[in-house]
CSV table of N, CA and C in Angstrom, one decimal:
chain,number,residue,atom,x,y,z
A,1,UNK,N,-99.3,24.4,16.4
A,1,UNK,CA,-98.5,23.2,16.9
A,1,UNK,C,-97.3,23.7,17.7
A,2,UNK,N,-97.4,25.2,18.4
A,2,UNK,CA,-96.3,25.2,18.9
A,2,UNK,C,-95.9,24.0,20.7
A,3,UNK,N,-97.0,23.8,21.0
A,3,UNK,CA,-97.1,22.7,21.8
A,3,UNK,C,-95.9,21.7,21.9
A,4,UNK,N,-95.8,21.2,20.6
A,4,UNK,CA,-94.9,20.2,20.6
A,4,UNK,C,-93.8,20.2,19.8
A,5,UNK,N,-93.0,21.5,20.1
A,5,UNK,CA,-91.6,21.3,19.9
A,5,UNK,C,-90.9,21.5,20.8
A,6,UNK,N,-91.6,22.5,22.0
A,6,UNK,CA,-90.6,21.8,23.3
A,6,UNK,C,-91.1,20.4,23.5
A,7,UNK,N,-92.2,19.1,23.2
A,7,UNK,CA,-92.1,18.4,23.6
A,7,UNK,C,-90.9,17.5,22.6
A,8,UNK,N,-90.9,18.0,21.5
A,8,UNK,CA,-90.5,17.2,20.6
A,8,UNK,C,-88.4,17.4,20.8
A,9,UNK,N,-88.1,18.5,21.4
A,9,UNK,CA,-86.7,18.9,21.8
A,9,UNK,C,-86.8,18.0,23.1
A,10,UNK,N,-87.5,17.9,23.9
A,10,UNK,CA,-87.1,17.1,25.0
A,10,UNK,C,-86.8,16.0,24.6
A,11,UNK,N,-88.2,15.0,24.1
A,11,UNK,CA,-87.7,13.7,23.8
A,11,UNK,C,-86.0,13.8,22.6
A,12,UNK,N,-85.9,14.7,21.9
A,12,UNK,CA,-84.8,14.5,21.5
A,12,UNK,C,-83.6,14.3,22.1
A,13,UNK,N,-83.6,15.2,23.1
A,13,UNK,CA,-82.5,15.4,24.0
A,13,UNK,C,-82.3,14.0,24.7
A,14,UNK,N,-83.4,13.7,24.9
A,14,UNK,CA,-83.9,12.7,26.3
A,14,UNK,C,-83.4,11.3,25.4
A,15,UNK,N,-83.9,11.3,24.3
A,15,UNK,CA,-83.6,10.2,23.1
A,15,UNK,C,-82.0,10.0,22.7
A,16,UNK,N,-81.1,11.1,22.7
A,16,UNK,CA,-79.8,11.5,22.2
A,16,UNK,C,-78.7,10.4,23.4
A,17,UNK,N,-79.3,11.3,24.7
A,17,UNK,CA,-78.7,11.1,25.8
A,17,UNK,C,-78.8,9.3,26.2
A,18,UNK,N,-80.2,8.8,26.1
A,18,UNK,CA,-80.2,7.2,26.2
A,18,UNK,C,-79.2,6.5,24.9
A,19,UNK,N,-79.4,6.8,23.4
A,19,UNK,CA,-78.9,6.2,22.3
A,19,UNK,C,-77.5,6.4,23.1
A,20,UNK,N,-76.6,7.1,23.4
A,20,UNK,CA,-75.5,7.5,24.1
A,20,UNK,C,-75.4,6.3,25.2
A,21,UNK,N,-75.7,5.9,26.0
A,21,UNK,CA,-76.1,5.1,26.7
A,21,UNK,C,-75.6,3.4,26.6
A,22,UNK,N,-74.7,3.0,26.5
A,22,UNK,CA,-74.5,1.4,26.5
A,22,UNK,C,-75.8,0.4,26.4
A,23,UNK,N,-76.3,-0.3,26.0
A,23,UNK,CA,-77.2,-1.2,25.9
A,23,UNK,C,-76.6,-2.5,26.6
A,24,UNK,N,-77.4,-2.8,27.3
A,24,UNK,CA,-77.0,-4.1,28.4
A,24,UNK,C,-78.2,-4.7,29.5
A,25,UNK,N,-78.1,-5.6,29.5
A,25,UNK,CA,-79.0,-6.1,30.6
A,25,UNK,C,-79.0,-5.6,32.0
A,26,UNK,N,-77.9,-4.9,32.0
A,26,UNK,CA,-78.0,-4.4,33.8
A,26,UNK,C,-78.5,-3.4,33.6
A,27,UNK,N,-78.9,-2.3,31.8
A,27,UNK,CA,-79.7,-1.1,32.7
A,27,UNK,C,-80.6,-1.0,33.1
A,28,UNK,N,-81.8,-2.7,33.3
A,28,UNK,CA,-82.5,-2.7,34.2
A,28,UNK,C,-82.5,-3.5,35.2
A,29,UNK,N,-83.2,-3.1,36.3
A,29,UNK,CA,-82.8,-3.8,37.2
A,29,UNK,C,-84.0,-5.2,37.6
A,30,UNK,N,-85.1,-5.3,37.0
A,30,UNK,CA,-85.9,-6.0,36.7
A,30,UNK,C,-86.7,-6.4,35.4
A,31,UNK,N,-86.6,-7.7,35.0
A,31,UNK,CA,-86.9,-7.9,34.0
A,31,UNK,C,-88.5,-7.3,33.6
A,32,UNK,N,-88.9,-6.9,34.1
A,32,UNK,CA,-90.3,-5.7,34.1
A,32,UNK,C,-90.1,-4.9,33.8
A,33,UNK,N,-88.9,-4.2,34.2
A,33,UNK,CA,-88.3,-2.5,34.0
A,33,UNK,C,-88.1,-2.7,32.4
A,34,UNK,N,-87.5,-3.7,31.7
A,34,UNK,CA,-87.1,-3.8,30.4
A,34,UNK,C,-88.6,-4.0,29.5
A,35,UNK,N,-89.2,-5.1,30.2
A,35,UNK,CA,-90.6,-4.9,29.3
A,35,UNK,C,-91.7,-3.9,29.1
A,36,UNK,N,-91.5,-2.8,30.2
A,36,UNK,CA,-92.0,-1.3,30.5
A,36,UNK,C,-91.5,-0.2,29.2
A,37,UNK,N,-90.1,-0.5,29.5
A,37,UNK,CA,-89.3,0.4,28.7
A,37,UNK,C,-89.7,0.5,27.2
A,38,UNK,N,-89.3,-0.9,26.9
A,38,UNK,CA,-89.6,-1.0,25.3
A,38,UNK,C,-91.1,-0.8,25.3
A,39,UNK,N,-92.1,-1.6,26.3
A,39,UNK,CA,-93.9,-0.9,25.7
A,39,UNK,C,-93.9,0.3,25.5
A,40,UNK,N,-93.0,1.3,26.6
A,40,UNK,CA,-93.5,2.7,26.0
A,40,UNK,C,-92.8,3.4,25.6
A,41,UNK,N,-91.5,3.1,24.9
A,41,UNK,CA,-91.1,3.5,23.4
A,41,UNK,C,-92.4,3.0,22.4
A,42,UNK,N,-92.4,2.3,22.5
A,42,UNK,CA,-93.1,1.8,21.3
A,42,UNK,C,-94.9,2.3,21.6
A,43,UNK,N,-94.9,3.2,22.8
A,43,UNK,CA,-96.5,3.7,22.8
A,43,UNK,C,-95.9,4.7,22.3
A,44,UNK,N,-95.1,5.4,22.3
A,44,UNK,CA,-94.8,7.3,21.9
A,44,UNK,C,-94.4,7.2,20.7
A,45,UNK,N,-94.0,6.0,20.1
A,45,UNK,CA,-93.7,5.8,18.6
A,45,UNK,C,-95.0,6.0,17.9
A,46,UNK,N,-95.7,4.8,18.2
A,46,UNK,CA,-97.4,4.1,17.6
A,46,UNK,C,-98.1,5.8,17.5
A,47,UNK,N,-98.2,6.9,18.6
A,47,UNK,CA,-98.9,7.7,18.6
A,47,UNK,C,-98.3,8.4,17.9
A,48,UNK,N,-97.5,9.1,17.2
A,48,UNK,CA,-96.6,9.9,16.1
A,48,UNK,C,-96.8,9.2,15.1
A,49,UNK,N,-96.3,8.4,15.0
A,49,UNK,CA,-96.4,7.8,13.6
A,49,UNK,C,-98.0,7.0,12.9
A,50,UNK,N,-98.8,6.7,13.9
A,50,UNK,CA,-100.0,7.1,13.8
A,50,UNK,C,-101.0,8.6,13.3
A,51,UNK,N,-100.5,9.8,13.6
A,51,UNK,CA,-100.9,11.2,13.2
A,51,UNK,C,-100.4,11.0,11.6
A,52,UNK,N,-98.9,10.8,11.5
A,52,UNK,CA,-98.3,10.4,10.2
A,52,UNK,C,-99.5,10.0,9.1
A,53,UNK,N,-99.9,8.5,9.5
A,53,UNK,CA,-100.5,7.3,9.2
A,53,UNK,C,-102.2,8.1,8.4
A,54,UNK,N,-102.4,9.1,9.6
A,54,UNK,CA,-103.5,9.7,9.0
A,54,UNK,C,-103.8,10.6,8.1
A,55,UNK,N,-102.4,11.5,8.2
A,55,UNK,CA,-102.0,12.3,6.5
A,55,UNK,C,-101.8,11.6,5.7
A,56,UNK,N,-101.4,10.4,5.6
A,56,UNK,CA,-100.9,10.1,4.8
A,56,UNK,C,-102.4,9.1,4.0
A,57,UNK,N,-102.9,8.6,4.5
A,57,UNK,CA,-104.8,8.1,4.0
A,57,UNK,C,-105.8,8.3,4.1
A,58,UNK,N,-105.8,9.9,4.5
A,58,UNK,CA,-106.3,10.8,4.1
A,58,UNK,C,-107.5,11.5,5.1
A,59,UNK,N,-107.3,10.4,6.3
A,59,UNK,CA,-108.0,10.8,7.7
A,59,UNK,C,-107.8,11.7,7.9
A,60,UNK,N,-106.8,12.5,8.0
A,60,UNK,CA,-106.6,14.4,8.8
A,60,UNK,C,-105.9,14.5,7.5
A,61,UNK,N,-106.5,16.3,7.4
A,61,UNK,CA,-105.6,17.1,6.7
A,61,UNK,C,-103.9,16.9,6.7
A,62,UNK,N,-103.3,16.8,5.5
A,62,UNK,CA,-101.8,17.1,5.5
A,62,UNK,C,-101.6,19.1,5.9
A,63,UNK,N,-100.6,18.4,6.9
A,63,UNK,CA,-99.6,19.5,7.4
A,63,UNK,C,-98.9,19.2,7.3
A,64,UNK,N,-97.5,20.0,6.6
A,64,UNK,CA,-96.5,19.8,5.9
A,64,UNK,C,-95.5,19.6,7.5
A,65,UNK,N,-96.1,20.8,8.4
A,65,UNK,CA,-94.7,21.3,9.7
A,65,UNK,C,-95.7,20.1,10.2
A,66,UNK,N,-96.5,19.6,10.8
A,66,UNK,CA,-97.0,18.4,11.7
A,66,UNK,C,-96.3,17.0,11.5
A,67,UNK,N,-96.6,17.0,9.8
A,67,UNK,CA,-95.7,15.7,9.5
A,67,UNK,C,-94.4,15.9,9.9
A,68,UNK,N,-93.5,16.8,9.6
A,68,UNK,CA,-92.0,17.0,10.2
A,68,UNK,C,-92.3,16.4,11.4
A,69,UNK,N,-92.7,17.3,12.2
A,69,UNK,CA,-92.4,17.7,13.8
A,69,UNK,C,-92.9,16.1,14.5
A,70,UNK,N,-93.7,15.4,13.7
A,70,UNK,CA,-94.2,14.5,14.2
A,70,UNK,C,-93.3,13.0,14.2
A,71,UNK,N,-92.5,13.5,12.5
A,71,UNK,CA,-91.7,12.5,12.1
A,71,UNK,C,-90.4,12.5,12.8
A,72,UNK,N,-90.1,13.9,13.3
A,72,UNK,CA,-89.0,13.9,14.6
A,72,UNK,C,-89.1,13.0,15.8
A,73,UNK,N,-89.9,12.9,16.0
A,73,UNK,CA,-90.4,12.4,17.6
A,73,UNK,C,-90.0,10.6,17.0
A,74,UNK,N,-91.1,10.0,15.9
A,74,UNK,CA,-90.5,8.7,15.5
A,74,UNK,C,-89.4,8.2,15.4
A,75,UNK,N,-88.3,9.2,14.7
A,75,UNK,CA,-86.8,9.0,14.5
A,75,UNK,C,-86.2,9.2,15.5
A,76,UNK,N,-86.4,10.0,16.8
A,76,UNK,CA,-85.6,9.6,18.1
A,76,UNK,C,-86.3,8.5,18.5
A,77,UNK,N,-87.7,8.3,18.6
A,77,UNK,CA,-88.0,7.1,19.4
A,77,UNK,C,-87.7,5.5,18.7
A,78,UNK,N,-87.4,5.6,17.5
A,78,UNK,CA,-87.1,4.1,16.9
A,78,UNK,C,-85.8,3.7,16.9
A,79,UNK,N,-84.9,4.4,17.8
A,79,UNK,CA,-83.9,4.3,18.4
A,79,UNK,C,-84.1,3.1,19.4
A,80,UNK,N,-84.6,3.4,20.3
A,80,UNK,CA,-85.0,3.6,21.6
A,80,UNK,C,-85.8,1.9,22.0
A,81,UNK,N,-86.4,1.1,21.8
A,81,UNK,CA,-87.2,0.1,22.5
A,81,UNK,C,-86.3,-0.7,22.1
A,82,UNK,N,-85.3,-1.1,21.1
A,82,UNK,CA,-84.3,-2.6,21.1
A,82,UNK,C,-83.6,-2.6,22.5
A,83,UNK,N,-83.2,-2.1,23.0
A,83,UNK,CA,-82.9,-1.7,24.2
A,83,UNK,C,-83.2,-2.5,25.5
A,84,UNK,N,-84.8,-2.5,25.5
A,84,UNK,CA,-85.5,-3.5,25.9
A,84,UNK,C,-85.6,-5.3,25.7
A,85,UNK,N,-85.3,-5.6,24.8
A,85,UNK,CA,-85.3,-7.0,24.4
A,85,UNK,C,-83.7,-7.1,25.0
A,86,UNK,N,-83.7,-7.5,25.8
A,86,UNK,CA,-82.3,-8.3,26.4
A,86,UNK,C,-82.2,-9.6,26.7
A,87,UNK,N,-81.2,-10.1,27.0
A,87,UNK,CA,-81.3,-11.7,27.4
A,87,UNK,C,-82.4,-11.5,28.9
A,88,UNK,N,-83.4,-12.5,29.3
A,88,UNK,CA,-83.8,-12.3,30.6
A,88,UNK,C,-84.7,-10.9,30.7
A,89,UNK,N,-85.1,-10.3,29.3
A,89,UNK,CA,-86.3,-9.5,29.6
A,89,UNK,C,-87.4,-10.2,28.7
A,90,UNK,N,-87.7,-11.7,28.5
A,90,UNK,CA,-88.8,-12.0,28.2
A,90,UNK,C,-90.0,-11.8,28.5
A,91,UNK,N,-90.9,-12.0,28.2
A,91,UNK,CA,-92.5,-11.7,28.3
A,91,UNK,C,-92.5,-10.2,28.0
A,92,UNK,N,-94.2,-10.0,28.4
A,92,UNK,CA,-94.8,-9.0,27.9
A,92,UNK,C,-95.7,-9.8,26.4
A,93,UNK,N,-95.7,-8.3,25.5
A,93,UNK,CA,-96.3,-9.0,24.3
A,93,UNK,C,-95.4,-9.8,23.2
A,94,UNK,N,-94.4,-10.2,23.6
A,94,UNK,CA,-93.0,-10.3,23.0
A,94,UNK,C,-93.6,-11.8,22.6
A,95,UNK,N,-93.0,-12.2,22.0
A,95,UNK,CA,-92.9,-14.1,21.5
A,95,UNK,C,-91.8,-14.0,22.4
A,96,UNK,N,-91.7,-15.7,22.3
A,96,UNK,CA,-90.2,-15.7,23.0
A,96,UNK,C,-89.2,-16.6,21.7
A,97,UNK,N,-89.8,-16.8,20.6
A,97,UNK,CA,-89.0,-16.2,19.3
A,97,UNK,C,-88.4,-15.8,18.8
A,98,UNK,N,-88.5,-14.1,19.4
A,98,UNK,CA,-87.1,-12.8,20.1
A,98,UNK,C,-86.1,-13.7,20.0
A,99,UNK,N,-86.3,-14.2,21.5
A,99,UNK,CA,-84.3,-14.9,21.8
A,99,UNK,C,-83.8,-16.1,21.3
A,100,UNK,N,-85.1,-17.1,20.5
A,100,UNK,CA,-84.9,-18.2,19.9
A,100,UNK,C,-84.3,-18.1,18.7
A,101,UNK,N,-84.6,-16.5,17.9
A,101,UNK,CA,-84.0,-16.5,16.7
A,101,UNK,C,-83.6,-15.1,16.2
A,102,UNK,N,-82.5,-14.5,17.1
A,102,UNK,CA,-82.3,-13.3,17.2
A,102,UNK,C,-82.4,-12.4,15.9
A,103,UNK,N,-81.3,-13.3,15.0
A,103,UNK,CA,-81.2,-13.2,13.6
A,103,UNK,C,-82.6,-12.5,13.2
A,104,UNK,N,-83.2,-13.3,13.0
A,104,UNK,CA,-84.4,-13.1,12.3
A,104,UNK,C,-85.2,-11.7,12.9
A,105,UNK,N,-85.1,-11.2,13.8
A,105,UNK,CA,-85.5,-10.6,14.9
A,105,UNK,C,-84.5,-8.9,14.3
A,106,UNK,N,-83.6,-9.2,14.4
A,106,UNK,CA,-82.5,-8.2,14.3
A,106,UNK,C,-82.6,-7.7,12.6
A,107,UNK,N,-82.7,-8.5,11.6
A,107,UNK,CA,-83.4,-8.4,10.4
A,107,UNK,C,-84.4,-8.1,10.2
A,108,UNK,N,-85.5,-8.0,10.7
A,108,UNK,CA,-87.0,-7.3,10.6
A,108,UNK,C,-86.5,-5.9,11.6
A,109,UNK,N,-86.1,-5.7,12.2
A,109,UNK,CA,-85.6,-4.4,13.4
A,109,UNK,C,-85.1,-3.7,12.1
A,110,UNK,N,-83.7,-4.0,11.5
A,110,UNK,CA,-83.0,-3.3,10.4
A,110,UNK,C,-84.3,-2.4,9.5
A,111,UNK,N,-84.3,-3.7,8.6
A,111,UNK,CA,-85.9,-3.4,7.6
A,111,UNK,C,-86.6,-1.7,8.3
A,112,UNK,N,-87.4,-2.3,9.4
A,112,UNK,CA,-88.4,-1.6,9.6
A,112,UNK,C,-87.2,0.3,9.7
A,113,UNK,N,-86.0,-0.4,10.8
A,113,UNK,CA,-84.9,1.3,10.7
A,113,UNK,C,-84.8,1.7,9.3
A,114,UNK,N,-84.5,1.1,8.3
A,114,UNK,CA,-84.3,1.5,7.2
A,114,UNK,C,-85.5,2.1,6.4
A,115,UNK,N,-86.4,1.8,6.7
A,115,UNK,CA,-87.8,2.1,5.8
A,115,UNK,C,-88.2,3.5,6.9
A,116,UNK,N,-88.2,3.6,8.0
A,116,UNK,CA,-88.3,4.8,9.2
A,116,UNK,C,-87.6,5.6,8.6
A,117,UNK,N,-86.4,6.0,8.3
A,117,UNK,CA,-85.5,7.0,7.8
A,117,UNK,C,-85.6,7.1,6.8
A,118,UNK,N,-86.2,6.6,5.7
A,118,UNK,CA,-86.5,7.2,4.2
A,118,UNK,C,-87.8,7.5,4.7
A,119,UNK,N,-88.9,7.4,5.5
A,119,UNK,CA,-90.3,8.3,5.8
A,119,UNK,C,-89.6,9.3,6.3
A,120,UNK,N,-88.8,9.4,6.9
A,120,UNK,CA,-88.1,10.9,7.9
A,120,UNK,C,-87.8,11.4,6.8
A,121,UNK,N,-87.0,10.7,5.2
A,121,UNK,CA,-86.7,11.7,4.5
A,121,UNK,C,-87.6,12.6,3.8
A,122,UNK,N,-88.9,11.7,3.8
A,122,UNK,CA,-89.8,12.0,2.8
A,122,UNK,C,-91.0,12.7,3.6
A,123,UNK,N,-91.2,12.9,4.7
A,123,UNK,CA,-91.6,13.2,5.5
A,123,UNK,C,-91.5,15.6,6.0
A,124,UNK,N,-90.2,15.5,5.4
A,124,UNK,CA,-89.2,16.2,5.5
A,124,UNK,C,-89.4,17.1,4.1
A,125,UNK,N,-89.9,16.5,3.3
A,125,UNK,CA,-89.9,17.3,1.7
A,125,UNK,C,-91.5,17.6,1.6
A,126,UNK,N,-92.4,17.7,2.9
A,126,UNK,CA,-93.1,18.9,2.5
A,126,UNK,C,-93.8,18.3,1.0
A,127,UNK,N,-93.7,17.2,1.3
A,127,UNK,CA,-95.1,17.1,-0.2
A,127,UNK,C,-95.9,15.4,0.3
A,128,UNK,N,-96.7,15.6,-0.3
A,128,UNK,CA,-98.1,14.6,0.9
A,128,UNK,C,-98.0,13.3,-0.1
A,129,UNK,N,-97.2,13.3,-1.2
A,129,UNK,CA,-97.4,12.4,-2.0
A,129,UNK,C,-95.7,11.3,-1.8
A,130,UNK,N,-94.9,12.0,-1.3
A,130,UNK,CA,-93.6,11.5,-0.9
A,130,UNK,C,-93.9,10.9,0.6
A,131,UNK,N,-95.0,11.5,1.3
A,131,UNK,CA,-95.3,11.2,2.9
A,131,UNK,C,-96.1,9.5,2.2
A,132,UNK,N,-96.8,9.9,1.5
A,132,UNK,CA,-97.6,8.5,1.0
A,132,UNK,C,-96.9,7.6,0.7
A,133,UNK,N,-95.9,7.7,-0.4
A,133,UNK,CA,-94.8,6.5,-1.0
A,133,UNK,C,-94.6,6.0,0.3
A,134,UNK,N,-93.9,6.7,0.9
A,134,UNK,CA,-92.8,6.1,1.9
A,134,UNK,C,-93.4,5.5,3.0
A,135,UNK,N,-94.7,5.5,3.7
A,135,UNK,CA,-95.7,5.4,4.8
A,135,UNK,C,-96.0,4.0,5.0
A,136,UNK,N,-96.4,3.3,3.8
A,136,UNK,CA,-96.6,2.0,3.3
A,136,UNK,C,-95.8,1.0,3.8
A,137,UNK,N,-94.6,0.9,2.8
A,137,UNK,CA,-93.6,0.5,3.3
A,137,UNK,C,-93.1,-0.2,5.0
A,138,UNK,N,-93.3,1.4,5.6
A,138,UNK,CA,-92.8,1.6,6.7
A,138,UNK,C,-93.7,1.3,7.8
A,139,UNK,N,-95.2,1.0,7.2
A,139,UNK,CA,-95.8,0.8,8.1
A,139,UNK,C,-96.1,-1.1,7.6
A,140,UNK,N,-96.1,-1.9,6.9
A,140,UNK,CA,-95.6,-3.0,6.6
A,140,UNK,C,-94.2,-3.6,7.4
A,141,UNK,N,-93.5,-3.1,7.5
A,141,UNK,CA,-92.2,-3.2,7.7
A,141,UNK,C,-92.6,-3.7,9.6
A,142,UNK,N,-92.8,-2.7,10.3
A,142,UNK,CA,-93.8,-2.6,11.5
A,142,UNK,C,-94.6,-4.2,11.7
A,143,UNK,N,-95.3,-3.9,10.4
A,143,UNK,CA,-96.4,-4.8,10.7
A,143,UNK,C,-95.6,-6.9,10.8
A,144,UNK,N,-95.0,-6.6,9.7
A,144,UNK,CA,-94.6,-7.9,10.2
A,144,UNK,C,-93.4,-8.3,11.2
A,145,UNK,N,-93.1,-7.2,11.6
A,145,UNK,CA,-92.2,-7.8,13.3
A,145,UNK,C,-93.6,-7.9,14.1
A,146,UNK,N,-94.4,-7.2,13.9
A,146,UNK,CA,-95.4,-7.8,14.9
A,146,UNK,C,-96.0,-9.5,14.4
A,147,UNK,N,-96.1,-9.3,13.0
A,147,UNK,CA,-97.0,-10.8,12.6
A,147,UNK,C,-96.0,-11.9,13.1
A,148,UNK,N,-94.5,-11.9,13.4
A,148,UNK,CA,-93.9,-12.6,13.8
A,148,UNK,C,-93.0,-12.7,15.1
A,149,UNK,N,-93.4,-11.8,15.6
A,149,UNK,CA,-93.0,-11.5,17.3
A,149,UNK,C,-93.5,-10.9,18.2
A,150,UNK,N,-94.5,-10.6,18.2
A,150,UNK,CA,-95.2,-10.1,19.2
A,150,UNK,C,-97.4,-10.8,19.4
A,151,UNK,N,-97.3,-11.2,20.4
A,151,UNK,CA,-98.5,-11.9,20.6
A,151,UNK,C,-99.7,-11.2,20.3
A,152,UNK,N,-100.4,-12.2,19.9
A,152,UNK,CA,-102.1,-11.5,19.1
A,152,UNK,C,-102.9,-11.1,20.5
C-alpha cells in the first residue's frame, strides 16, 4: 500500500488548505463549478469509504494499515463537499429541499460528521470488529441524507 500515502498526504494537505479556505458562494464562479465540486468530494469519499465498507462485510480481507490509510482520505474528504451546496448552486443530484429546509439538511450533515469520526476512531484501533460497530452507523447516517436529498 505504499502507493497511497503520498496520495493520501496530498489530499490531506490539499483538504487542510481548502477547510482553511472561507466558504461562500463566490468561490465559484458558476453554479456548475459548485455542483462539480461537491460530486467529486463525494466520488473520492464513496471510493474510500467503500474499501472500508468491504472490510468491514467481509468482501476483502481486513487490513488493519488499509483501513487507517483509507479512513484518512474519508476524514479529510468529509470536510470538503458542504462547500458546494451554496445559495444558487442548485441542481445536480441535489433535491432542491437542500435550500428549502436547511435545518434539516445541516442536521443529517452533523449526524453523518459525527458517526465519520467515531469510524476514524475505530478505524484507527486496528481491530475488524470496532471497524464493524462503527461502519453501520456511518454508513446509515450517509444513507438517509441521500433518502432525503439527493434524487433517485
Amino acid at each position: 500500500m505504499p502507493r497511497l500515502t503520498p496520495l493520501a498526504v496530498s489530499l490531506a494537505l490539499v483538504a487542510g488548505l481548502i477547510s482553511a479556505l472561507p466558504a461562500s458562494a463566490a468561490d465559484f464562479a458558476k453554479q456548475e463549478d459548485a455542483i462539480k465540486y461537491r460530486q467529486s468530494a463525494f466520488i473520492v469519499m464513496a471510493q474510500h469509504f467503500g474499501r472500508l465498507g468491504a472490510m468491514a462485510t467481509g468482501h476483502a480481507p481486513y487490513d488493519a494499515t488499509a483501513a487507517a490509510a483509507n479512513m484518512n482520505i474519508v476524514t479529510q474528504m468529509v470536510k470538503l463537499p458542504w462547500a458546494g451546496f451554496q445559495p444558487g448552486s442548485e441542481g445536480g443530484k441535489s433535491k432542491p429541499e437542500i435550500w428549502k429546509d436547511p435545518a434539516k439538511f445541516k442536521e443529517l450533515q452533523d449526524k453523518f460528521l459525527d458517526n465519520a469520526a467515531k469510524l476514524d476512531a475505530a478505524a484507527k484501533t486496528g481491530k475488524l470488529d470496532d471497524l464493524k460497530a462503527a461502519f453501520g452507523p456511518t454508513g446509515k447516517s450517509c444513507k438517509n441524507c441521500h433518502d432525503e436529498f439527493r434524487k433517485k
